[in-house]
Short mmCIF file of C-alpha atoms in Angstrom, two decimals:
data_model
loop_
_atom_site.label_atom_id
_atom_site.label_comp_id
_atom_site.label_asym_id
_atom_site.label_seq_id
_atom_site.Cartn_x
_atom_site.Cartn_y
_atom_site.Cartn_z
CA MET A 12 -0.06 -0.01 -0.01
CA ARG A 13 1.44 3.37 -1.02
CA PRO A 14 1.66 5.74 1.97
CA THR A 15 -0.39 8.97 1.75
CA ALA A 16 0.26 12.44 3.04
CA THR A 17 -1.74 11.64 6.23
CA THR A 18 0.11 8.29 7.02
CA ARG A 19 1.54 8.37 10.49
CA THR A 20 4.73 6.80 11.60
CA VAL A 21 4.00 3.74 13.79
CA ILE A 22 6.65 3.39 16.45
CA PRO A 23 7.32 -0.30 17.55
CA GLU A 24 6.08 -0.96 21.07
CA ARG A 25 9.59 -1.87 22.13
CA ALA A 26 10.81 1.60 21.22
CA VAL A 27 8.36 3.45 23.52
CA LEU A 28 10.38 3.80 26.69
CA SER A 29 8.33 6.55 28.15
CA PRO A 30 4.54 6.77 27.31
CA MET A 31 4.49 10.29 28.84
CA LEU A 32 7.30 11.37 26.47
CA GLN A 33 5.37 9.85 23.55
CA ARG A 34 2.26 11.71 24.43
CA LEU A 35 4.23 15.08 24.84
CA ALA A 36 5.71 14.44 21.35
CA ALA A 37 2.26 13.89 19.89
CA GLU A 38 0.93 17.05 21.38
CA ARG A 39 4.00 19.05 20.31
CA ALA A 40 4.65 20.14 23.85
CA THR A 41 7.33 22.48 25.08
CA GLY A 42 8.86 22.17 28.58
CA ALA A 43 11.04 20.03 30.69
CA LEU A 44 10.33 16.25 31.37
CA MET A 45 11.90 15.49 34.75
CA ARG A 46 12.80 11.80 35.49
CA ASP A 47 14.78 10.04 38.19
CA ARG A 48 18.08 10.16 36.41
CA GLY A 49 17.87 13.24 34.25
CA THR A 50 15.75 15.83 32.37
CA LEU A 51 14.70 16.02 28.71
CA TYR A 52 13.89 19.46 27.27
CA LEU A 53 11.28 19.57 24.64
CA ALA A 54 10.32 22.29 22.12
CA ASP A 55 7.38 21.77 19.79
CA GLY A 56 7.39 18.07 20.73
CA GLN A 57 11.19 17.42 19.83
CA VAL A 58 14.09 16.90 22.21
CA VAL A 59 16.34 19.91 22.17
CA HIS A 60 18.52 19.19 25.18
CA ALA A 61 19.02 16.68 27.94
CA GLU A 62 20.96 16.67 31.18
CA SER A 63 21.77 13.85 33.74
CA PRO A 64 23.93 13.78 36.81
CA ALA A 65 25.37 10.57 35.42
CA THR A 66 27.01 12.29 32.50
CA PRO A 67 29.48 15.15 31.84
CA GLY A 68 27.68 18.21 30.54
CA ILE A 69 28.26 19.79 27.13
CA ASP A 70 30.61 22.27 28.83
CA VAL A 71 32.90 19.49 30.06
CA LEU A 72 32.89 17.85 26.58
CA LEU A 73 33.67 21.14 24.87
CA THR A 74 36.47 22.14 27.20
CA THR A 75 38.01 18.73 27.65
CA SER A 76 38.13 18.18 23.88
CA GLY A 77 39.98 21.48 23.42
CA ALA A 78 37.19 23.01 21.30
CA LEU A 79 36.67 25.70 23.80
CA ARG A 80 38.63 27.28 26.63
CA SER A 81 36.95 27.18 30.11
CA GLU A 82 36.83 30.94 30.36
CA GLY A 83 35.20 31.18 26.97
CA TRP A 84 32.34 28.92 28.22
CA TRP A 85 31.75 30.98 31.33
CA ASP A 86 31.80 34.24 29.30
CA ALA A 87 29.11 32.79 27.07
CA VAL A 88 27.02 31.80 30.10
CA ALA A 89 27.43 35.30 31.57
CA GLN A 90 26.61 37.16 28.32
CA ALA A 91 23.91 34.98 26.93
CA GLY A 92 22.57 32.69 29.61
CA ALA A 93 19.70 34.95 30.70
CA GLY A 94 18.53 35.20 27.20
CA GLN A 95 18.78 31.39 26.69
CA ARG A 96 21.15 31.89 23.68
CA VAL A 97 24.45 30.41 24.97
CA ALA A 98 24.88 28.22 21.95
CA ARG A 99 24.21 30.96 19.45
CA TYR A 100 26.67 33.23 21.33
CA LEU A 101 29.44 30.63 21.15
CA VAL A 102 29.09 30.31 17.39
CA ASP A 103 28.44 34.04 16.71
CA SER A 104 31.52 35.07 18.84
CA GLY A 105 33.70 32.62 16.87
CA ARG A 106 34.53 30.68 19.97
CA VAL A 107 33.25 27.30 18.64
CA PRO A 108 32.53 26.37 15.01
CA GLY A 109 28.89 25.64 14.41
CA GLY A 110 29.56 22.04 13.29
CA ALA A 111 31.71 21.25 16.36
CA LEU A 112 29.07 22.68 18.68
CA GLU A 113 26.22 20.77 17.00
CA LEU A 114 28.19 17.53 17.15
CA CYS A 115 29.15 17.98 20.81
CA HIS A 116 25.61 18.90 21.70
CA LEU A 117 24.21 15.92 19.95
CA GLY A 118 26.61 13.60 21.81
CA ALA A 119 25.72 15.22 25.17
CA LEU A 120 21.99 14.99 24.37
CA TYR A 121 22.04 11.30 23.48
CA ASP A 122 24.33 10.55 26.46
CA ALA A 123 22.08 12.19 29.00
CA ALA A 124 18.91 10.93 27.38
CA PHE A 125 20.24 7.31 27.72
CA PHE A 126 20.32 7.68 31.55
CA ALA A 127 17.22 9.89 31.89
CA LEU A 128 15.16 7.14 30.09
CA ALA A 129 16.41 4.38 32.32
CA PRO A 130 13.64 2.30 34.00
CA THR A 131 12.31 3.81 37.13
CA HIS A 132 9.44 3.41 39.65
CA THR A 133 9.34 7.13 40.32
CA PRO A 134 6.60 9.05 38.42
CA ALA A 135 7.90 11.65 35.94
CA ARG A 136 6.89 15.25 35.98
CA PHE A 137 6.47 17.73 33.07
CA ARG A 138 6.77 21.46 33.45
CA TYR A 139 5.17 23.22 30.48
CA GLY A 140 6.94 26.25 28.89
CA VAL A 141 10.36 25.60 30.51
CA SER A 142 13.34 26.20 28.20
CA HIS A 143 17.07 25.51 28.81
CA TRP A 144 19.52 28.38 28.98
CA ILE A 145 21.78 26.86 26.27
CA GLY A 146 19.22 27.77 23.60
CA PRO A 147 18.36 26.06 20.34
CA VAL A 148 20.96 23.98 18.63
CA ARG A 149 19.44 21.09 16.71
CA PRO A 150 16.20 19.32 17.75
CA VAL A 151 15.99 15.63 17.70
CA PRO A 152 12.73 13.66 17.18
CA VAL A 153 11.55 11.76 20.24
CA GLU A 154 11.41 8.45 18.17
CA SER A 155 15.05 8.88 17.41
CA VAL A 156 16.02 9.36 20.99
CA GLN A 157 14.07 6.35 22.09
CA ARG A 158 15.42 4.14 19.42
CA GLU A 159 18.95 5.29 20.12
CA THR A 160 18.56 4.47 23.76
CA LEU A 161 17.39 0.98 23.02
CA ARG A 162 20.21 0.30 20.67
CA ARG A 163 22.62 1.34 23.32
CA ARG A 164 21.10 -0.86 25.92
CA GLU A 165 21.27 -3.82 23.44
CA LEU A 166 24.93 -3.04 22.61
CA LEU A 167 25.89 -3.11 26.29
CA ASP A 168 24.16 -6.48 26.83
CA ARG A 169 25.95 -7.96 23.86
CA ILE A 170 29.32 -6.90 25.27
CA TRP A 171 28.75 -8.05 28.79
CA PRO A 172 25.46 -8.92 30.42
CA ASP A 173 26.14 -7.75 34.04
CA ALA A 174 24.63 -4.24 34.30
CA LEU A 175 26.02 -3.79 37.79
CA THR A 176 29.33 -2.65 36.12
CA ASP A 177 27.33 0.42 35.02
CA SER A 178 26.43 1.64 38.50
CA ALA A 179 28.47 0.11 41.28
CA PRO A 180 32.15 1.02 42.10
CA VAL A 181 34.44 -0.95 39.83
CA ALA A 182 37.62 -2.79 40.99
CA PRO A 183 40.55 -4.32 39.02
CA THR A 184 40.84 -8.06 39.21
CA ALA A 185 44.04 -10.15 39.60
CA HIS A 186 43.48 -11.54 36.08
CA PRO A 187 46.75 -11.18 34.06
CA VAL A 188 46.63 -8.93 31.00
CA ASP A 189 47.26 -11.39 28.26
CA ALA A 190 46.88 -8.86 25.42
CA PRO A 191 47.53 -5.13 25.01
CA VAL A 192 44.69 -3.05 26.25
CA PRO A 193 43.51 -0.37 23.67
CA PRO A 194 44.50 3.13 24.67
CA ARG A 195 40.86 4.20 25.25
CA GLN A 196 40.23 1.32 27.57
CA ARG A 197 43.62 1.73 29.21
CA ARG A 198 42.69 5.26 30.33
CA VAL A 199 39.55 3.86 31.85
CA LEU A 200 41.43 0.95 33.49
CA ASP A 201 43.95 3.25 35.03
CA LEU A 202 41.12 5.02 36.94
CA VAL A 203 39.45 1.86 38.27
CA ASN A 204 40.17 1.60 42.02
CA GLY A 205 37.34 -0.11 43.71
CA VAL A 206 35.73 3.28 44.70
CA ARG A 207 35.03 5.06 41.42
CA THR A 208 31.85 4.30 39.44
CA ALA A 209 31.54 4.65 35.69
CA THR A 210 30.05 8.10 36.25
CA ASP A 211 33.07 9.13 38.32
CA ILE A 212 35.47 7.87 35.63
CA ALA A 213 33.57 9.64 32.85
CA GLN A 214 33.62 12.94 34.77
CA GLU A 215 37.36 12.56 35.45
CA LEU A 216 38.11 11.88 31.74
CA GLY A 217 35.61 14.44 30.56
CA ARG A 218 34.12 12.14 28.00
CA SER A 219 30.85 10.40 27.20
CA ALA A 220 29.45 8.32 30.12
CA PHE A 221 27.99 5.79 27.75
CA HIS A 222 31.35 5.24 26.05
CA THR A 223 32.75 4.73 29.46
CA LEU A 224 30.09 2.02 30.07
CA VAL A 225 31.20 0.36 26.77
CA ASP A 226 34.83 0.35 27.81
CA LEU A 227 34.05 -0.93 31.30
CA ARG A 228 31.96 -3.82 29.94
CA ARG A 229 34.62 -4.78 27.50
CA LEU A 230 37.16 -4.75 30.34
CA ALA A 231 34.77 -6.93 32.42
CA ALA A 232 34.36 -9.28 29.45
CA ALA A 233 38.19 -9.56 29.40
CA GLY A 234 38.25 -10.32 33.06
CA LEU A 235 40.16 -7.26 33.99
CA VAL A 236 37.51 -5.47 36.11
CA GLU A 237 34.57 -6.39 38.20
CA PRO A 238 31.90 -4.50 40.07
CA VAL A 239 32.10 -4.21 43.84
CA ARG A 240 28.96 -6.05 44.85
CA PRO A 241 27.00 -4.87 47.90
CA ALA A 242 27.22 -7.17 50.98
CA SER A 243 24.12 -9.47 51.28
CA ALA A 244 21.57 -8.43 53.83
CA GLY A 245 22.09 -10.11 57.15
CA SER A 246 25.52 -11.54 56.23
CA ALA A 247 27.87 -11.64 59.17
CA SER A 248 30.86 -12.89 57.24
CA GLY A 249 33.04 -11.65 54.53
CA PRO A 250 34.56 -8.18 53.98
CA VAL A 251 32.25 -5.19 54.60
CA ARG A 252 31.44 -3.21 51.44
CA ILE A 253 29.52 0.09 51.07
CA GLU A 254 26.08 -0.66 49.68
CA LEU A 255 25.17 1.91 47.11
CA PRO A 256 21.61 2.35 45.78
CA GLU A 257 21.53 0.40 42.45
CA VAL A 258 20.56 2.23 39.28
CA THR A 259 19.70 0.78 35.97
CA ALA A 260 21.71 2.27 33.09
CA ASP A 261 20.32 2.37 29.84
CA PRO A 262 23.12 3.56 19.25
CA ASP A 263 22.87 3.08 15.99
CA LEU A 264 26.42 1.87 15.92
CA ALA A 265 27.28 4.00 13.03
CA LEU A 266 26.15 7.07 14.92
CA LEU A 267 28.10 6.02 18.01
CA ARG A 268 31.28 5.60 15.96
CA ARG A 269 30.90 8.98 14.23
CA LEU A 270 30.15 10.78 17.51
CA ARG A 271 33.18 9.08 19.21
CA ASP A 272 35.57 9.63 16.24
CA ALA A 273 34.51 13.25 15.77
CA LEU A 274 34.81 14.22 19.43
CA GLU A 275 38.22 12.61 19.70
CA ALA A 276 39.32 14.56 16.49
CA LEU A 277 38.37 17.89 18.01
#
């Protein structure tokens, strides 16, 4: 059957991670969707920004990559934050090329959305009319964000099925290193100390939290790291470990590679 002008895109049920987000997209809403592990900002039903405490912000990604000096970022915030045009100011002032900003913003958006859309038992809230101070960069359809998040979850599970590596402190094992560790994974491995989590390591390196999860799961699959598991309730034996609240972490592989390669090339 040939599609008509009124044919609607049907999103597979598995790709609907948040029914509320789906409804907001359908009604072309503008505002902030606040969930347990992050916030998605919508404009006219599309995702225009995302933030999560589990991921480095766009400021960290820009400054760590060398695309922008730290003082340049804070100047942009001071000059254009109140008018919600920080992104536009960075480009118009010549501090960041438009393409580099768009790429970095897209990476930060998908990174934070991955965590913000993690399963939760806490009801989400939506504040209509709220806009982020960074201002418009490039909107992303809700369907794309949900599909990307699912692909990222599936990629992690294919690498190593134990999701505890994503949230718990990670410790090195006594397993001998039989083969050279790739430089990206080596930088992660060097920060594994039994106390830092994936989020801590990503913040320390100033790089995508999701890419850090990928590296940690590959290191776990190689037998080089393991999560510090919380002590069993009521257990009177064994070493005492700090029990942290467990959180569940949530790409088109081509998109993942393009974002990673482009950010590393900045």
